[in-house]
mmCIF file with all atom_site columns, C-alpha atoms in Angstrom:
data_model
loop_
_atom_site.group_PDB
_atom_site.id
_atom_site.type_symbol
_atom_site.label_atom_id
_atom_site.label_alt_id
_atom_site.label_comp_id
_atom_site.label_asym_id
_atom_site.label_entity_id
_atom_site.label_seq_id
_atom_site.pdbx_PDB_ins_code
_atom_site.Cartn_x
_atom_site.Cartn_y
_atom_site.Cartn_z
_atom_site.occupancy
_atom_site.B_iso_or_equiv
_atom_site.pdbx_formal_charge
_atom_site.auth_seq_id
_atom_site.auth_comp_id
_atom_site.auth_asym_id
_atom_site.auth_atom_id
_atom_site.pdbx_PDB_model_num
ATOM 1   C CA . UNK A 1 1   ? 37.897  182.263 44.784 1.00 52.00 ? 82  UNK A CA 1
ATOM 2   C CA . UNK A 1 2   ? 35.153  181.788 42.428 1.00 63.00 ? 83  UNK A CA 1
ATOM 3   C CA . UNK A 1 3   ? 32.234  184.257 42.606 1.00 66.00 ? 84  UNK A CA 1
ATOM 4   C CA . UNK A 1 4   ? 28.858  182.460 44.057 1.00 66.00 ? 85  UNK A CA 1
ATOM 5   C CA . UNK A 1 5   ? 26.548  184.393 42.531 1.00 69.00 ? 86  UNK A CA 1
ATOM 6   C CA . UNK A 1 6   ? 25.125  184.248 38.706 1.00 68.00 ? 87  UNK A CA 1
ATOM 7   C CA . UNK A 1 7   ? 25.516  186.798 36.358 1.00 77.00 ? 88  UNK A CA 1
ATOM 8   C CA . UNK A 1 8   ? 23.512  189.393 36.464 1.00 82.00 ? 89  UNK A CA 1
ATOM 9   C CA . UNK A 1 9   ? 20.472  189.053 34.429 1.00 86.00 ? 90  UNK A CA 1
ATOM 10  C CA . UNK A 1 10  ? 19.247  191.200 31.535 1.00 89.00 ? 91  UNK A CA 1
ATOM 11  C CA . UNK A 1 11  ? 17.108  193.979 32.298 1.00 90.00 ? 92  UNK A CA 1
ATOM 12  C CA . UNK A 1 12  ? 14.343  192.629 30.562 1.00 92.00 ? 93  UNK A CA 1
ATOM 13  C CA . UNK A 1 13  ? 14.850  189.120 32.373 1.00 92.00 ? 94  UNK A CA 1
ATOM 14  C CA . UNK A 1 14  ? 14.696  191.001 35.659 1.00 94.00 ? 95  UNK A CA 1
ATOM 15  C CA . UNK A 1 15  ? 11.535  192.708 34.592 1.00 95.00 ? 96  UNK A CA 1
ATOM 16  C CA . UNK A 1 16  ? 9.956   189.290 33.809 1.00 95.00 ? 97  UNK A CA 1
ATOM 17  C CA . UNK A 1 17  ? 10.834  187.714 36.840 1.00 97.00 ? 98  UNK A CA 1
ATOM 18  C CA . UNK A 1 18  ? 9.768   190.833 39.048 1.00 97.00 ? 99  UNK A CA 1
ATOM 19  C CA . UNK A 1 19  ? 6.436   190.839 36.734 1.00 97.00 ? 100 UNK A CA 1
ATOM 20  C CA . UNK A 1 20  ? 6.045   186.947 37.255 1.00 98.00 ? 101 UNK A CA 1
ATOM 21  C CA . UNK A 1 21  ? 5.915   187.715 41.050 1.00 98.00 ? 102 UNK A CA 1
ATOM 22  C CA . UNK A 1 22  ? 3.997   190.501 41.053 1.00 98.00 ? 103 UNK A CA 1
ATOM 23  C CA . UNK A 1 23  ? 1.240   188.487 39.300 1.00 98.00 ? 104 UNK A CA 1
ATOM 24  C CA . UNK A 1 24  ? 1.652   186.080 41.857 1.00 98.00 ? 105 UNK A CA 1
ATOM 25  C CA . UNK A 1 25  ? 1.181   187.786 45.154 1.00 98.00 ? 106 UNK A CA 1
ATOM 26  C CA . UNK A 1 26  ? -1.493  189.949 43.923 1.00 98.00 ? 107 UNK A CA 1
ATOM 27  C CA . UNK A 1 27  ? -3.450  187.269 42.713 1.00 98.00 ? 108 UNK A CA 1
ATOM 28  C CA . UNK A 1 28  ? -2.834  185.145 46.370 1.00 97.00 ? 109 UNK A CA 1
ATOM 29  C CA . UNK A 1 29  ? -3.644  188.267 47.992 1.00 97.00 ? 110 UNK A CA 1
ATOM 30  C CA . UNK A 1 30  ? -6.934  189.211 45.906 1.00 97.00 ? 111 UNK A CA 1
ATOM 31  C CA . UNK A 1 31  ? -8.204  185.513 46.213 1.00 97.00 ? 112 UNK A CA 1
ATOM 32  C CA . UNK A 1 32  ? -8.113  185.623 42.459 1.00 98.00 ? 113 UNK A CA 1
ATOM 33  C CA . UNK A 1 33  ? -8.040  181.661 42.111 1.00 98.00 ? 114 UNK A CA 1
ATOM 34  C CA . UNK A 1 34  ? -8.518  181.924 38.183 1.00 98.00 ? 115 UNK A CA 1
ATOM 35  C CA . UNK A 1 35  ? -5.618  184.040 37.980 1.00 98.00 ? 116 UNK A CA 1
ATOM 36  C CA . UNK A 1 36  ? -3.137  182.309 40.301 1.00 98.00 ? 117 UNK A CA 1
ATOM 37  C CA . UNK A 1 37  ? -3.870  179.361 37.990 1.00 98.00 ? 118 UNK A CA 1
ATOM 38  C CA . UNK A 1 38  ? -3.078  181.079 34.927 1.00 97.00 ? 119 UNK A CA 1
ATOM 39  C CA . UNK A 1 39  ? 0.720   181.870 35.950 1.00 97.00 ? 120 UNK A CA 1
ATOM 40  C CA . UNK A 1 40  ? 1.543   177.973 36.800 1.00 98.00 ? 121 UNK A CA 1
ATOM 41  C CA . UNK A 1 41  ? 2.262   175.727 34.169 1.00 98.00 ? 122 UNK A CA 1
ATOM 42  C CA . UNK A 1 42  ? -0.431  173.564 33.987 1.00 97.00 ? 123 UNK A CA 1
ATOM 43  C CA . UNK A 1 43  ? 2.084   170.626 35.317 1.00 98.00 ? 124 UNK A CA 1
ATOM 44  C CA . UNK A 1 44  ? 3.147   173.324 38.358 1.00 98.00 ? 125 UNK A CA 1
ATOM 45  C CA . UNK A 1 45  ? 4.317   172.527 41.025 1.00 98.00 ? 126 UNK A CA 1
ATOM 46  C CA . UNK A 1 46  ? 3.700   174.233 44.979 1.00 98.00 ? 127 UNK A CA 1
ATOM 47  C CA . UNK A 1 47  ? 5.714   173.574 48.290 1.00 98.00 ? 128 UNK A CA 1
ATOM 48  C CA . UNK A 1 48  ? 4.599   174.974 50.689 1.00 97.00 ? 129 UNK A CA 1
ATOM 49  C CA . UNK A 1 49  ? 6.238   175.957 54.493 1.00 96.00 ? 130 UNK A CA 1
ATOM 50  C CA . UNK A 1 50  ? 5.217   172.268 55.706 1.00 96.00 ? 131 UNK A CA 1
ATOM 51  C CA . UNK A 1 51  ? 6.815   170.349 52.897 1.00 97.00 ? 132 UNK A CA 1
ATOM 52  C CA . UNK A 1 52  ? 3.180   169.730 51.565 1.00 97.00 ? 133 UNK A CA 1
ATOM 53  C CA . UNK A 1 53  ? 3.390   169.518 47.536 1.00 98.00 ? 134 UNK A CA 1
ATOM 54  C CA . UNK A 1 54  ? 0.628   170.216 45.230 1.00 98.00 ? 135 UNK A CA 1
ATOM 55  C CA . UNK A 1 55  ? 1.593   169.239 41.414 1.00 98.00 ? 136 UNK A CA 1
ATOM 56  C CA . UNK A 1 56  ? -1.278  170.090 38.674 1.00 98.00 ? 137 UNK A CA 1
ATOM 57  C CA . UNK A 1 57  ? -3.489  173.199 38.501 1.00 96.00 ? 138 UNK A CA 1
ATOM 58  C CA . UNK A 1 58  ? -6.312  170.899 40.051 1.00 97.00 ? 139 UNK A CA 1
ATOM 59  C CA . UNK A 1 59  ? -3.776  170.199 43.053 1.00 98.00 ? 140 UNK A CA 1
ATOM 60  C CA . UNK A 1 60  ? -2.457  173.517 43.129 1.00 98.00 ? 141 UNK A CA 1
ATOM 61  C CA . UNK A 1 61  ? -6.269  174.612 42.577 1.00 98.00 ? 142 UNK A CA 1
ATOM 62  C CA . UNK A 1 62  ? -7.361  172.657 46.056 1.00 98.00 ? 143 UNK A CA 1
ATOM 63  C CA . UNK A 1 63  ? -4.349  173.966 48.049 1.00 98.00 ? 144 UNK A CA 1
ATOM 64  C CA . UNK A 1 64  ? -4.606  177.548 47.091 1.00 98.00 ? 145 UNK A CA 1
ATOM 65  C CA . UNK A 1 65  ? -8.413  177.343 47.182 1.00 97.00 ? 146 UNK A CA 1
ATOM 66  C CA . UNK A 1 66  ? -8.383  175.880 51.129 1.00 97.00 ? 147 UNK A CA 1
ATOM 67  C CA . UNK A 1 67  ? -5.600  178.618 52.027 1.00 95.00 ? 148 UNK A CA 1
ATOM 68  C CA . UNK A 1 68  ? -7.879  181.493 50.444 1.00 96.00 ? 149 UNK A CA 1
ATOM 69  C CA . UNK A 1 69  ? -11.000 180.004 52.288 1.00 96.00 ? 150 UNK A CA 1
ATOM 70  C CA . UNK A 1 70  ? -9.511  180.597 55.612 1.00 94.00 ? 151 UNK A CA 1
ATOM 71  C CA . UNK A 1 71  ? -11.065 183.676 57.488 1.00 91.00 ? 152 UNK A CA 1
ATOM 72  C CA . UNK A 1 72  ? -7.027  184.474 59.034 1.00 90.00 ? 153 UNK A CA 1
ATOM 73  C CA . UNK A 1 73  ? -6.174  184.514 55.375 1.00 93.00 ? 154 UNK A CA 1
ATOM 74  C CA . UNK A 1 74  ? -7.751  188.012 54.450 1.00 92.00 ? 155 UNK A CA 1
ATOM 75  C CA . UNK A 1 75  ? -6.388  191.347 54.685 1.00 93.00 ? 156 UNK A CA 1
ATOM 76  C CA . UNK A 1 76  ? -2.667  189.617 54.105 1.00 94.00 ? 157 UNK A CA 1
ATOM 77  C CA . UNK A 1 77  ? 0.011   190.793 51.921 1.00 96.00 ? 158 UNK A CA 1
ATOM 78  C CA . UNK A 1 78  ? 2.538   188.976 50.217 1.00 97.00 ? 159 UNK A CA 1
ATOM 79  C CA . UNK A 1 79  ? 6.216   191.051 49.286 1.00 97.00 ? 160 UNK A CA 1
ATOM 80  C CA . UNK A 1 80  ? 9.018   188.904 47.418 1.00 97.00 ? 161 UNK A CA 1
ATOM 81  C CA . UNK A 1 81  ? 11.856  190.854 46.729 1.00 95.00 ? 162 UNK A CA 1
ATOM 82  C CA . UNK A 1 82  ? 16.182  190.082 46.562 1.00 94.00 ? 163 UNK A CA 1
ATOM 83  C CA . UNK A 1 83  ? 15.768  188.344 43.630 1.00 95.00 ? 164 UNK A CA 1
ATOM 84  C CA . UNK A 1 84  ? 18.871  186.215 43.257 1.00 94.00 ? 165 UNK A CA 1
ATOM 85  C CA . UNK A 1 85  ? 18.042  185.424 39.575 1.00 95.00 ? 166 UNK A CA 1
ATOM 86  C CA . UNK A 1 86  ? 20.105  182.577 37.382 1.00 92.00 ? 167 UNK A CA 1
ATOM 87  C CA . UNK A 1 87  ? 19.493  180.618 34.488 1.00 88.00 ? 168 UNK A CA 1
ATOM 88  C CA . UNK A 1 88  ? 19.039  177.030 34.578 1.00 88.00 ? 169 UNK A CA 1
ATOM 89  C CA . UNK A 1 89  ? 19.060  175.414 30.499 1.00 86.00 ? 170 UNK A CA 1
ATOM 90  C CA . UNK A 1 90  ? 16.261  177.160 29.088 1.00 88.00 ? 171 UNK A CA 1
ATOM 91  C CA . UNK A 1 91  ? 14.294  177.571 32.374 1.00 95.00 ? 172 UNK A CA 1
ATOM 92  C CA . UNK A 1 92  ? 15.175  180.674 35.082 1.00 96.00 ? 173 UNK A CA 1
ATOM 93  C CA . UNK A 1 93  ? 15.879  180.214 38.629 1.00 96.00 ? 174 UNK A CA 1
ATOM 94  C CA . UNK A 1 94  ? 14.963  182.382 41.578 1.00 97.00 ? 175 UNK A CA 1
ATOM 95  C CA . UNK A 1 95  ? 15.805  182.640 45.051 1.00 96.00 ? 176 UNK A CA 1
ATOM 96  C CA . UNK A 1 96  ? 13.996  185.359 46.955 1.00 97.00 ? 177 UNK A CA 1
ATOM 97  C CA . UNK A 1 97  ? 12.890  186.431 50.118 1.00 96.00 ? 178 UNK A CA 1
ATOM 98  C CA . UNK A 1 98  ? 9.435   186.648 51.263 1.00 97.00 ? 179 UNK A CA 1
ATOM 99  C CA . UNK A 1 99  ? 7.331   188.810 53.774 1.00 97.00 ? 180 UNK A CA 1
ATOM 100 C CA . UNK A 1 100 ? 3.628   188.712 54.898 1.00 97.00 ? 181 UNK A CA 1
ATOM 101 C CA . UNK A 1 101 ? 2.285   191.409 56.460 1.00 96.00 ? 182 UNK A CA 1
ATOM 102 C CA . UNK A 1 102 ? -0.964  192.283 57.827 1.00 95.00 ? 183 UNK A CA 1
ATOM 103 C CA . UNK A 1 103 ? -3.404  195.113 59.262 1.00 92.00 ? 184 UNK A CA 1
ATOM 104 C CA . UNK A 1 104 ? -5.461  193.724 62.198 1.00 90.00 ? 185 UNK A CA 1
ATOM 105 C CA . UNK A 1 105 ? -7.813  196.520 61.453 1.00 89.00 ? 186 UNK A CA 1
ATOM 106 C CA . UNK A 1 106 ? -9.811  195.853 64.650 1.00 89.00 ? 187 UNK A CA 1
ATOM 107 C CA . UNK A 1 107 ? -6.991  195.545 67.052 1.00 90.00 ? 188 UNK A CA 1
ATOM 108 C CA . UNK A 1 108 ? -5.410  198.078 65.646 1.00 90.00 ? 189 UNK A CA 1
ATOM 109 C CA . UNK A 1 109 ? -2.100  196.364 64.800 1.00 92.00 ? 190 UNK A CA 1
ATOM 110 C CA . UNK A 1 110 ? 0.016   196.154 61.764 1.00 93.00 ? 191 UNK A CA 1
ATOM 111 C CA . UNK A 1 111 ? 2.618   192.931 62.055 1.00 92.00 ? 192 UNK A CA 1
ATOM 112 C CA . UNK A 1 112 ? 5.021   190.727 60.368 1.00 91.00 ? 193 UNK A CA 1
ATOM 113 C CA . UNK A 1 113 ? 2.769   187.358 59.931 1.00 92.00 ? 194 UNK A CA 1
ATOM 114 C CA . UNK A 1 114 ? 6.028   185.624 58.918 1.00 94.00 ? 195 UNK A CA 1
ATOM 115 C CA . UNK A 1 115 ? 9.463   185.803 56.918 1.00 96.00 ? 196 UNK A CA 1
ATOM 116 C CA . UNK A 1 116 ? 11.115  183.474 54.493 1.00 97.00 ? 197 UNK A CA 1
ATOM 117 C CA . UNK A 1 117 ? 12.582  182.459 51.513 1.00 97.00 ? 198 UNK A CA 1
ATOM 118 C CA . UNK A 1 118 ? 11.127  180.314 48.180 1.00 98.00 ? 199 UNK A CA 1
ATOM 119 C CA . UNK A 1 119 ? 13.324  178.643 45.960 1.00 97.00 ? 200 UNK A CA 1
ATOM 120 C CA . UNK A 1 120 ? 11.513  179.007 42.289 1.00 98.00 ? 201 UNK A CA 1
ATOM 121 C CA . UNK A 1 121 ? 11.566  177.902 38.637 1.00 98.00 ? 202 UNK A CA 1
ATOM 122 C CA . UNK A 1 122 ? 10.279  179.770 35.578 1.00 98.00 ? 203 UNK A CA 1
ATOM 123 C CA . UNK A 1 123 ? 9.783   178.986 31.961 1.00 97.00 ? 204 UNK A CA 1
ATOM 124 C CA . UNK A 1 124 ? 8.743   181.539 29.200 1.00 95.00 ? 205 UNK A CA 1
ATOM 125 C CA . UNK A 1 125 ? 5.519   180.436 27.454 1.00 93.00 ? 206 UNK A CA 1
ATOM 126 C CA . UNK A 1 126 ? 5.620   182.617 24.696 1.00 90.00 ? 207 UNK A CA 1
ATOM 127 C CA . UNK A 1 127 ? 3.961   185.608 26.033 1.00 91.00 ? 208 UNK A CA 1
ATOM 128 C CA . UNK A 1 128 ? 5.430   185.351 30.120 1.00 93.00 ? 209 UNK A CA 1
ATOM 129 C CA . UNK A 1 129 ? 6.822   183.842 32.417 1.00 96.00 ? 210 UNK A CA 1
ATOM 130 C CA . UNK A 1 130 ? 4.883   180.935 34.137 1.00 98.00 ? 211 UNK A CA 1
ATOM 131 C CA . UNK A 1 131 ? 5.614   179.178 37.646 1.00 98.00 ? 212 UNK A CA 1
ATOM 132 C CA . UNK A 1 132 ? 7.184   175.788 36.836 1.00 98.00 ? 213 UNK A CA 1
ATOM 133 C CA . UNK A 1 133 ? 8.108   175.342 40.302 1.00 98.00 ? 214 UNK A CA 1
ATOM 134 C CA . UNK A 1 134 ? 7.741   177.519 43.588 1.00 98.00 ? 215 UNK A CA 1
ATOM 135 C CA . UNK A 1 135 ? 8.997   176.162 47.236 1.00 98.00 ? 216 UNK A CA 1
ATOM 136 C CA . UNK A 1 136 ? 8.620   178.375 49.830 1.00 98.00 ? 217 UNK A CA 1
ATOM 137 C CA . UNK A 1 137 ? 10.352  177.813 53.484 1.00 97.00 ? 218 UNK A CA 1
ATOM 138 C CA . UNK A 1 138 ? 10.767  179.762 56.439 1.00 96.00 ? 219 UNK A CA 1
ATOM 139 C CA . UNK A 1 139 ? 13.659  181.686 57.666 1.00 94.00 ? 220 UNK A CA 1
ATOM 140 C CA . UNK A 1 140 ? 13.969  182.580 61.680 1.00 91.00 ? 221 UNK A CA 1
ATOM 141 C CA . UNK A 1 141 ? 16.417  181.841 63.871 1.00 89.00 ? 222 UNK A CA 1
ATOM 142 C CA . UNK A 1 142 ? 15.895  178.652 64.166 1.00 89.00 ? 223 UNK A CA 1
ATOM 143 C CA . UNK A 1 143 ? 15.857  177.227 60.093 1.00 88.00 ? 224 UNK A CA 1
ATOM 144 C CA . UNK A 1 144 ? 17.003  178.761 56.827 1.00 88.00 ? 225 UNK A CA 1
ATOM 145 C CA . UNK A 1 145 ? 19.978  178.418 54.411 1.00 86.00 ? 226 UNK A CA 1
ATOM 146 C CA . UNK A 1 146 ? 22.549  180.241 57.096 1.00 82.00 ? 227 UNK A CA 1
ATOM 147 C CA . UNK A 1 147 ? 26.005  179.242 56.908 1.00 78.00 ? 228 UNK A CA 1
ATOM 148 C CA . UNK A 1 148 ? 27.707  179.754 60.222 1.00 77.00 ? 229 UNK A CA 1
ATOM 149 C CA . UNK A 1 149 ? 31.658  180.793 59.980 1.00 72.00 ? 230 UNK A CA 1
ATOM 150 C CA . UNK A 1 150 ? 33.440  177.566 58.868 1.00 62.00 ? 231 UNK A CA 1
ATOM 151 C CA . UNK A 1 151 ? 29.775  175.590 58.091 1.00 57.00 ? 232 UNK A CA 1
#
């Protein structure tokens, strides 16, 4: 049986990748438009939970901008983390799993908004790693990648 998985990565490809996400959430999370933009290649490419694509910074500008408008949008937090890293030609793939969380200050409740998984593409600029691709979907019970026994 061959192994499924890639190689493991370098350390310092691991480090990019993790940085690469970490730049992402905490600008989505911040409402930090300017900087969201900055880690998409300016041909980038967004999938969102609904199958919705924005390609461009002025797409991805319009969708991000409308999601960051919302009032329900504030106070989230965005964790990716199992990076299943693996090269793909000159560009690196990355399957991970994502988490939003959130305080309801208020009510006084701290919840799981929602749990999935994104399917991503980076490409090294020079200086870092920028989003060439990013499709996020969600995993329940109901939809995600699962493989019953003998599927």
């Amino acid at each position: 049986m061959t192994n499924p998985f890639p190689p493991t990565p370098s350390p310092e490809v691991y480090t990019a990748v993790s940085a690469a996400m970490s730049r992402y959430v905490w600008a989505l999370d911040t409402a930090d438009i300017d900087a969201l933009m900055s880690i998409f290649t300016p041909d980038g490419l967004f999938e969102d939970t609904r199958g919705t694509i924005a390609e461009g910074r002025e797409a991805l500008r319009g969708m991000f901008g409308g999601l960051m408008a919302r009032d329900d949008f504030r106070g989230r937090q965005h964790h990716i983390d199992s990076l299943l890293i693996e090269p793909r030609g000159d560009d690196i793939g990355c399957r991970a799993y994502w988490t939003v969380t959130k305080w309801h200050r208020d009510a006084g409740e701290k919840i799981f908004e929602v749990l999935g998984w994104s399917n991503d593409l980076l490409r090294w600029d020079g200086h870092e790693l920028l989003f060439v691709e990013r499709r996020v979907h969600y995993w329940n019970d109901a939809v995600g990648p699962y493989r019953p026994l003998g599927g």
